XYZ file of C-alpha atoms in Angstrom:
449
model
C 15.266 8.940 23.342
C 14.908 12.518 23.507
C 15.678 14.530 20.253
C 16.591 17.757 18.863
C 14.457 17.098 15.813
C 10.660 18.568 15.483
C 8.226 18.026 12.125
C 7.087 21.057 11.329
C 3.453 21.453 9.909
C 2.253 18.671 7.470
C 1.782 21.573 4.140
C 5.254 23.294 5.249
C 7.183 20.052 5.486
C 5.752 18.461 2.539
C 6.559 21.964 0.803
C 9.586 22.220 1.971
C 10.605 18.601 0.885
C 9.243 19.183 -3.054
C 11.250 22.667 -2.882
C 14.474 20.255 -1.890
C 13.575 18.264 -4.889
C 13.375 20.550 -7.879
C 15.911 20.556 -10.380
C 18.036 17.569 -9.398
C 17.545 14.944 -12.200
C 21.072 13.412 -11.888
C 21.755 10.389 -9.644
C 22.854 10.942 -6.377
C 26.710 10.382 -5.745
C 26.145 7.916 -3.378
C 24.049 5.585 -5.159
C 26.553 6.155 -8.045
C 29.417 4.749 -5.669
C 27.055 1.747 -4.231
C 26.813 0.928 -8.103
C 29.857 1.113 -8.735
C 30.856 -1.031 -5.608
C 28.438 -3.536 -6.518
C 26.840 -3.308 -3.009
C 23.620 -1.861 -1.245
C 23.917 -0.631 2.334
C 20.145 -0.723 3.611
C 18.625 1.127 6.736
C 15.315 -0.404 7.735
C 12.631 1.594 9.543
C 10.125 -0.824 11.287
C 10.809 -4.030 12.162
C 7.316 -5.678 13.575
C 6.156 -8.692 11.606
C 5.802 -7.517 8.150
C 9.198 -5.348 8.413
C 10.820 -8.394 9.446
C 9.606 -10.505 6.330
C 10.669 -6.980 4.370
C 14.095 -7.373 6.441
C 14.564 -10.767 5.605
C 13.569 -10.661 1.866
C 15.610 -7.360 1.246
C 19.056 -8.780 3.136
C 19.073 -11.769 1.222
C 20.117 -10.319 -1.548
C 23.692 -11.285 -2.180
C 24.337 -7.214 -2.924
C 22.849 -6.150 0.357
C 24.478 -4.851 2.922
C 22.132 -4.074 6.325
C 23.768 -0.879 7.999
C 20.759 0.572 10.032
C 17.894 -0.923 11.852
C 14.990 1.351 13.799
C 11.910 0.862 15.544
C 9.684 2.055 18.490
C 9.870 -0.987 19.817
C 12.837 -2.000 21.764
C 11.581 -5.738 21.566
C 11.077 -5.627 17.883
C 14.644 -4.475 17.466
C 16.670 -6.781 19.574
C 14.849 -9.054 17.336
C 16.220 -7.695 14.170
C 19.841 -7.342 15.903
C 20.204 -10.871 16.639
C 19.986 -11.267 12.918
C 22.577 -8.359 12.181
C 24.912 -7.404 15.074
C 26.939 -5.375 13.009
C 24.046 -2.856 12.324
C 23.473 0.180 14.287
C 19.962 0.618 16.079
C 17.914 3.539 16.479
C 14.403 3.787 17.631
C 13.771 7.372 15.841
C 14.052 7.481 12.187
C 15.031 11.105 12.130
C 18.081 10.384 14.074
C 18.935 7.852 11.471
C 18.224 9.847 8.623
C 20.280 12.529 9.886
C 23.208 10.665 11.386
C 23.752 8.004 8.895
C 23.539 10.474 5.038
C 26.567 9.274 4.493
C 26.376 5.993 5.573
C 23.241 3.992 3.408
C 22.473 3.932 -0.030
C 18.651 2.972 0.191
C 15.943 3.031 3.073
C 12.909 0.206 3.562
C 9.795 1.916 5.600
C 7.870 -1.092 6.679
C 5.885 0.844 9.545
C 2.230 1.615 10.513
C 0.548 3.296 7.299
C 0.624 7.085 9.336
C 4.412 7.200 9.558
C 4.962 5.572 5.762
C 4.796 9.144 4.170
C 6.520 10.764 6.726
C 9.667 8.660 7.256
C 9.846 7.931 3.309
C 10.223 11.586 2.582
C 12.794 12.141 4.623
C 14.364 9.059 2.871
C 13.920 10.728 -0.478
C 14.712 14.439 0.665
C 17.815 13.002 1.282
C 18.177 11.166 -1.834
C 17.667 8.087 -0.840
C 15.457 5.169 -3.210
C 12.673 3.845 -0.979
C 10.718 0.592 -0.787
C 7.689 1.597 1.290
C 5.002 -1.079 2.208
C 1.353 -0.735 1.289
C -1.232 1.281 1.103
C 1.650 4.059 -0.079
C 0.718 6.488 2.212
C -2.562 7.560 4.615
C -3.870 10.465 2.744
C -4.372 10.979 -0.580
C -2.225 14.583 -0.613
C 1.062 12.053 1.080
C 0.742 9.681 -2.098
C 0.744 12.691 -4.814
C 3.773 14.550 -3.080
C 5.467 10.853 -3.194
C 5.268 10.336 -6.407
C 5.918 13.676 -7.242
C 9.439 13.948 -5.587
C 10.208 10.427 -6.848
C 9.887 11.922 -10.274
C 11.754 15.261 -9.848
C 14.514 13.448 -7.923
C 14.712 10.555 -10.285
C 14.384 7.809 -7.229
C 14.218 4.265 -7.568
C 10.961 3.635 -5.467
C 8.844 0.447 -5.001
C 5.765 -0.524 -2.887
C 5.668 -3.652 -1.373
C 2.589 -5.302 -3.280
C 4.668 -7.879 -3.454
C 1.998 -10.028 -5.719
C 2.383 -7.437 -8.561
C 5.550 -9.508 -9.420
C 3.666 -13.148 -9.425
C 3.318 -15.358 -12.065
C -0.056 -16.125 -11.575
C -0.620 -12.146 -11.652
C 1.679 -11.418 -14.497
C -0.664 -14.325 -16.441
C -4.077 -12.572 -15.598
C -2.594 -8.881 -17.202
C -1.668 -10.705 -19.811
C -5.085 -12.641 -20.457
C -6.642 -9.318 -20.498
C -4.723 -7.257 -22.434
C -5.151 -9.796 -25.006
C -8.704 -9.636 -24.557
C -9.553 -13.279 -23.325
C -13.191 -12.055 -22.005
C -13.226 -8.882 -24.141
C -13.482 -5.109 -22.874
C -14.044 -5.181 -19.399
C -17.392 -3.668 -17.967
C -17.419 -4.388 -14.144
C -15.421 -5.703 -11.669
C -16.107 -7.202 -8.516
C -13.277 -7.804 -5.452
C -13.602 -8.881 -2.121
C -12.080 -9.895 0.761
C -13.719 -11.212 4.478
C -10.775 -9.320 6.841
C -12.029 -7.176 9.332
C -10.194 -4.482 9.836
C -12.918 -2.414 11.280
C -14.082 -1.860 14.384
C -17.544 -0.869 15.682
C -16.936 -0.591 19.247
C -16.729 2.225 21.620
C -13.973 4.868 21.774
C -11.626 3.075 24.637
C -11.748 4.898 27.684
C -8.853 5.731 30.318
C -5.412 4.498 29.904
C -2.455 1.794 30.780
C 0.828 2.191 31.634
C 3.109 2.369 28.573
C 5.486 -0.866 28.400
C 9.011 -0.551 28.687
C 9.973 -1.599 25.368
C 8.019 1.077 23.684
C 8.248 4.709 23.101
C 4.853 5.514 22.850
C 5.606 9.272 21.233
C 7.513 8.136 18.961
C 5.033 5.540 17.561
C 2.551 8.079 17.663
C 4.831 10.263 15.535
C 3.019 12.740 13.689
C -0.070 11.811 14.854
C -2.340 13.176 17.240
C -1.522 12.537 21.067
C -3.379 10.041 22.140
C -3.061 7.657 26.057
C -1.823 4.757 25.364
C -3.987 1.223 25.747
C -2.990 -2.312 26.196
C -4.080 -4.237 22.958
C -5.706 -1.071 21.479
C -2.846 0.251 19.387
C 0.123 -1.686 19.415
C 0.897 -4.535 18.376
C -1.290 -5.242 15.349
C -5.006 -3.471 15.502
C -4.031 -0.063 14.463
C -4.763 -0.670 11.020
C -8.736 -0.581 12.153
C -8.275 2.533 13.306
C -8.700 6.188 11.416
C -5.482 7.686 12.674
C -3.005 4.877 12.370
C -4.171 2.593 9.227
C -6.777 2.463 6.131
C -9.083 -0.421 7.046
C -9.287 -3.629 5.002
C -9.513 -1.520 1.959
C -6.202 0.050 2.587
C -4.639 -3.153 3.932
C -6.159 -5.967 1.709
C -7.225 -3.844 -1.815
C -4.331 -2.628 -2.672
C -3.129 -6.461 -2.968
C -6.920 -7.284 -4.889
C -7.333 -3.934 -6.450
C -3.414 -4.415 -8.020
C -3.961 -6.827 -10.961
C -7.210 -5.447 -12.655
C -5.972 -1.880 -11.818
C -2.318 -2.762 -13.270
C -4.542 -4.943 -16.393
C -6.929 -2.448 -17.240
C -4.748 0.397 -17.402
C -7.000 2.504 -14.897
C -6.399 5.914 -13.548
C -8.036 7.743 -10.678
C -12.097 6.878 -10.249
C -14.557 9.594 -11.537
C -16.706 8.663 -8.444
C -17.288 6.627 -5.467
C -19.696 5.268 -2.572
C -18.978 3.585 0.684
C -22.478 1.690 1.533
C -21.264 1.066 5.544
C -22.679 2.074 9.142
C -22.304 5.435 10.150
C -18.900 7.143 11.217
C -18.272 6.822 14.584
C -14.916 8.822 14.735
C -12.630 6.185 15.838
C -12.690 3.049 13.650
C -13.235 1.921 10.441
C -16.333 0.110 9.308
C -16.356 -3.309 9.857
C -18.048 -3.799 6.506
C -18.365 -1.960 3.679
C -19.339 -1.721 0.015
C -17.386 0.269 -2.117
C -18.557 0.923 -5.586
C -16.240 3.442 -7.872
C -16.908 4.289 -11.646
C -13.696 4.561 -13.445
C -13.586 6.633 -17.348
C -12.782 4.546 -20.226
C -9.293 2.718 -21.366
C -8.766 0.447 -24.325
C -9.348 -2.434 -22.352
C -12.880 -1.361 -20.837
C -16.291 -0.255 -22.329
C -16.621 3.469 -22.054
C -17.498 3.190 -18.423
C -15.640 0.627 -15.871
C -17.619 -0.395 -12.092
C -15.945 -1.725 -9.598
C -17.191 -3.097 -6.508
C -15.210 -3.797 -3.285
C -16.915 -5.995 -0.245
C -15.133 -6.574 2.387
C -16.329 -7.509 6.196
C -16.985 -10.522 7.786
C -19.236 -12.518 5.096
C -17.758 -10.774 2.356
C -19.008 -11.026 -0.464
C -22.438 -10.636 -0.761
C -24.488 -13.092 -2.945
C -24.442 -12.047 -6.754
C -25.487 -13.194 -10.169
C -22.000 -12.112 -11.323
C -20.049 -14.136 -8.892
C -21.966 -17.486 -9.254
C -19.580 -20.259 -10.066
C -19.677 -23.269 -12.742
C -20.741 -26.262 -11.013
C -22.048 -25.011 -7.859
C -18.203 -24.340 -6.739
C -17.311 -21.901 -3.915
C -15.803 -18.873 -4.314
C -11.832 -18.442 -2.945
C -12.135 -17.010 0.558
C -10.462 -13.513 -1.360
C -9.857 -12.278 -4.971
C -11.932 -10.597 -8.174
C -13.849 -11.004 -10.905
C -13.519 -9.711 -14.408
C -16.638 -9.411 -16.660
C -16.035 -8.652 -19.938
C -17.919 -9.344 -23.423
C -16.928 -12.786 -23.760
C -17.283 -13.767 -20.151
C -15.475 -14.033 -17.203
C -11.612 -14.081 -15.495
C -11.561 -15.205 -11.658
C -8.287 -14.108 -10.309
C -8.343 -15.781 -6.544
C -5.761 -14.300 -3.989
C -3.348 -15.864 -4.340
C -2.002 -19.223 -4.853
C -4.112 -20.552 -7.804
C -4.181 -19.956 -11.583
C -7.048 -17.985 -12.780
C -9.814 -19.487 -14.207
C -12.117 -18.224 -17.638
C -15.894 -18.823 -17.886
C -17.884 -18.224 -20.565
C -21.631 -19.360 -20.719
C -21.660 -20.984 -17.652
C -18.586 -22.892 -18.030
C -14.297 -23.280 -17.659
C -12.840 -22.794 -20.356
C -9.093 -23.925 -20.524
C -6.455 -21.193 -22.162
C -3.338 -21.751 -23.607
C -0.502 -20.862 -20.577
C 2.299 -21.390 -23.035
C 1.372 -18.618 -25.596
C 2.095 -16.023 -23.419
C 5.551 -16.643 -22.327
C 5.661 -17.166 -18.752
C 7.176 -20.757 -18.010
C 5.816 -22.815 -16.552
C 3.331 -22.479 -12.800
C 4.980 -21.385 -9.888
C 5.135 -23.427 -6.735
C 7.494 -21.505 -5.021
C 5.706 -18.448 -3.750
C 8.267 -16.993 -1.707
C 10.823 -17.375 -4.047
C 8.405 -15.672 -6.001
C 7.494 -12.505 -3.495
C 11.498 -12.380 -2.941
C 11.475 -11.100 -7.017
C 9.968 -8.462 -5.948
C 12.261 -7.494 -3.538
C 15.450 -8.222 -5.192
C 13.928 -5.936 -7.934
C 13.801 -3.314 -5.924
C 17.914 -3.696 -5.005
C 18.588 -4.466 -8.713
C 16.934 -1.626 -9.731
C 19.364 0.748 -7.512
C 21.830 -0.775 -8.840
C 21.291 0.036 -12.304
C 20.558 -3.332 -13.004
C 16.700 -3.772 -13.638
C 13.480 -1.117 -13.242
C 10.679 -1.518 -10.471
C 7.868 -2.616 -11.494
C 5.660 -0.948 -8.981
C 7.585 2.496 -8.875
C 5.284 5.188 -6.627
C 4.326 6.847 -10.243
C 2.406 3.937 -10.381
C 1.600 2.893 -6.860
C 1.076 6.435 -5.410
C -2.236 6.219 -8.241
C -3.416 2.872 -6.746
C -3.284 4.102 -3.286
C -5.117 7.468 -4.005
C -7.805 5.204 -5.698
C -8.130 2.915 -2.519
C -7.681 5.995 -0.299
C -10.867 7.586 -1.949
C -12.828 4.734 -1.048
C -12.004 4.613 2.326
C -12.544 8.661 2.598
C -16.008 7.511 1.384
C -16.413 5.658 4.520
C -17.015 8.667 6.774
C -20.234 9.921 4.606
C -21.848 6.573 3.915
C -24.031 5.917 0.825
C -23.355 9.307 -0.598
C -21.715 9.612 -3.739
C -18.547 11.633 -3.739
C -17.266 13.252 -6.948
C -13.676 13.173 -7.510
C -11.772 15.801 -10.039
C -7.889 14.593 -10.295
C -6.764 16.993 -12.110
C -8.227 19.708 -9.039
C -7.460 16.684 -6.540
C -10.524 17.515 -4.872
C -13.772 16.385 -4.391
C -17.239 18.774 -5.476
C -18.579 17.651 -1.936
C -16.239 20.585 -0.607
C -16.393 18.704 3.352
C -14.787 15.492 2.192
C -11.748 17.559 0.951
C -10.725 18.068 4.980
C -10.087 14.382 4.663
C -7.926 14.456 2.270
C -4.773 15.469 4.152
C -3.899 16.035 8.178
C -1.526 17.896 10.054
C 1.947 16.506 11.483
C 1.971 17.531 15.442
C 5.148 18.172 16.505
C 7.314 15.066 18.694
C-alpha cells in the first residue's frame, strides 16, 4: 500500500512526539467516554504468533471491543480476520493511527522489537494507552522517551512480561523482600536459547512473497534485499537491526523477578564475554556480568551474571544443587547471607537452600492462595490488567516507568556485545557511557518509508 506518510529523522520525531506531550496531565476524552461506556475498542499492530496470543488474551476480555487489526503480512492478517470480521485491516500502522483517532481507545504493538518504539509512539502521541511486548524498545534512547511521554501524558502503559503477574513470581518478591536468604550479593540467570547467529552476512536476494510488504516490515530500518528464511518469519530477533538477541528476548522474562525483588535501577557497569562482532548477528553465546549500586535488599554492591547460548550455563560453585539435582533448563539464582532462592522459569515454585540443603517456607504467610495450575489463566491477568487499568478499574503492574528501566538494563548488556570483554561504564543520569564509541549504539536513525 502506498502512503502519504514519511518518519522523519529518529531525534526530530522522537522530539517532536515529547514536544506533543508536555503539559497534558488530564485524561484523554476518549478514554474518558470508553470508561464511561464500560467498553475498550482495541487496534492491534502485529499479528504473527506472539501478537496472536496478545490478540487472543487482550479480546477476551468481556470489556473489549477489537476495532483494528494490522500487519505486514497479508497471511498473518486473514488469520486474525477470521477471528474478527467486523474489524478493519490495515497493513501500515500509520494509516491506522491516522484514520482511526477517533475510532479506538487503546493500541497493542506486538511486532518485531525495531518497530515497538516507533508504532507505540505514535499510539501515545495520539493519546492512546499502549501494551507493547518485550524488550520495550531496541535502543536504550526509544525506552527513556517511552517512559518519558507515558509520564507527561499520564498513559496507562504495560509490557507484556506477562510472568511479572504470576504467582509463583509474586511469591519469590515476596520471599525476598522479607529477607528469606538475607541481602542479596550476586545473582546468576541463564537461559540455553540461541538467538545468535555466527554465520556469514547472507548474500544476494529472493523474490519477496506476495503476502508481504517487505518496506513496510523493514519500517524504519535500514533497506535491506529481502531473503527467504533470513528475516521473516521468526529469526530476526538474532539479528542487530531487527531484535536484541536472547538477552533482549529471554532476560527481560529472567531478569524481571530479581530486578522487580531487589528494587534495582540502571547497572553502574557491564561486560559481554562473547566472540567478536561480526556486524550482522548477535552472539550465539555470551556472558554478561553487570554491577548494580546498593538497595535495601542487597549488600552495598549487587553482580549479576547472565549466560545464555547453547550449554548455558556454565558450571559454577554457586549453581550446584542439593542432592546432585539438575538445574531447570532456564531461570536464576539468588545468593544472599542466609543462602539461596532458585526461581526456575516458569512453572515451578521456588526452592530455598541453605547449607547445602531445601529448606521448606511457609506459602501461607504471605498471602497468595494457594499454587497455581492454571498458567494461562494466569498470563491472561496480566492482560486483563492492562484493559482494567484503562478503564479506571485497576493499575499496571509493569507500567513503562518501570519496564522502560528493565529494558535499558538488558539493552546495555547487549550494547556490550559489540566490544567484547571490555568493561563499559554507564552514567544514567548523563545516559551515556565514558567509553564515548559505545554511545553511537545507543540510538539509530528512522529512514524514511
Amino acid at each position: 500500500m502506498k502512503t502519504k506518510f514519511q518518519f522523519i529523522d529518529r531525534r526530530d520525531f522522537l522530539k517532536k512526539s515529547v514536544l506533543g506531550a508536555a503539559g497534558v496531565t488530564l485524561a484523554p476524552s476518549l478514554l474518558a467516554q470508553a470508561k464511561a461506556a464500560g467498553k475498550l475498542r482495541t487496534a492491534h499492530i502485529g499479528l504473527g504468533a506472539m501478537g496472536m496470543e496478545d490478540l487472543a488474551a487482550i479480546s477476551s476480555h468481556e470489556l473489549v471491543e477489537v476495532v483494528a487489526l494490522c500487519d505486514v503480512d497479508s497471511n498473518a492478517l486473514a488469520t486474525a480476520t477470521s477471528r474478527f470480521p467486523n474489524a478493519k485491516t490495515f497493513s501500515d500502522y500509520r494509516v491506522l493511527l491516522e484514520e482511526l483517532a477517533d475510532e479506538i481507545d487503546a493500541v497493542v504493538v506486538s511486532t518485531p522489537d525495531h518497530t515497538h518504539a516507533p508504532a507505540s509512539l505514535m499510539a501515545m502521541e495520539k493519546n492512546k494507552p499502549v501494551y507493547c511486548q518485550k524488550p520495550l524498545t531496541h535502543h536504550v534512547t526509544e525506552a527513556r522517551e517511552m517512559k518519558k511521554m507515558a509520564e507527561e501524558k499520564k498513559l496507562v502503559t504495560q509490557m507484556g512480561i506477562q510472568v511479572h503477574s504470576f504467582y509463583d513470581y509474586k511469591l519469590a518478591t515476596l520471599l525476598i523482600q522479607d529477607g528469606i536468604i538475607g541481602k542479596v550479593h550476586t545473582v546468576r540467570a541463564w537461559s540455553p536459547k540461541n538467538w545468535g547467529y555466527d554465520g556469514p552476512k547472507p548474500k544476494g536476494k529472493d523474490p519477496i512473497p506476495e503476502n508481504l510488504d517487505w518496506n513496510l516490515w523493514l519500517g524504519t530500518a535500514k533497506k535491506r534485499k529481502y531473503k527467504e528464511g533470513v528475516y521473516h518469519p521468526g529469526n530476526w530477533r538474532k539479528l542487530l537491526d531487527y531484535g536484541c538477541g536472547t538477552l533482549g528476548d529471554m532476560g527481560v522474562h529472567i531478569f524481571d523477578t530479581p530486578y522487580n525483588a531487589l528494587q534495582l535501577d540502571v547497572p553502574r557497569t557491564i561486560v559481554n564475554n562473547c566472540r567478536k562482532p561480526n556486524g550482522f548477528g548477535f552472539p550465539e553465546n555470551n556472558v554478561v556480568t553487570y554491577e548494580f549500586p546498593a538497595t535495601p535488599y542487597t549488600a552495598e554492591t549487587l553482580k549479576w551474571v547472565w549466560y545464555d547460548g547453547p550449554g548455558a550455563p556454565v558450571d559454577h560453585e554457586d549453581l550446584k544443587l542439593p542432592n546432585g539435582d539438575e538445574l531447570p533448563d532456564q531461570g536464576a539464582m539468588f545468593l544472599g547471607e542466609k543462602g539461596r532462592l532458585l526461581l526456575p522459569h516458569f512453572q515451578q515454585l521456588p526452592r530455598l537452600i541453605v547449607d547445602g540443603r531445601y529448606q521448606e517456607f511457609d506459602v501461607a504467610k504471605y498471602n497468595l492462595g494457594e499454587p497455581v495450575k492454571d498458567y494461562a489463566g494466569e498470563s491472561k491477568k496480566h492482560y486483563h490488567q492492562f484493559v482494567d487499568a484503562c478503564l479506571g478499574k485497576d493499575k499496571c503492574s509493569a507500567p513503562f516507568e518501570y519496564s522502560a528501566r528493565l529494558t535499558e538494563t538488558i539493552l546495555l548488556g547487549v550494547i556490550a556485545g559489540r566490544f567484547p570483554n571490555q568493561t563499559l561504564h554507564w552514567d544514567s543520569e548523563k545516559a551515556e557511557f565514558a567509553e564515548r564509541k559505545a554511545n553511537k549504539f545507543l540510538g539509530g536513525k528512522y529512514r524514511k518509508f
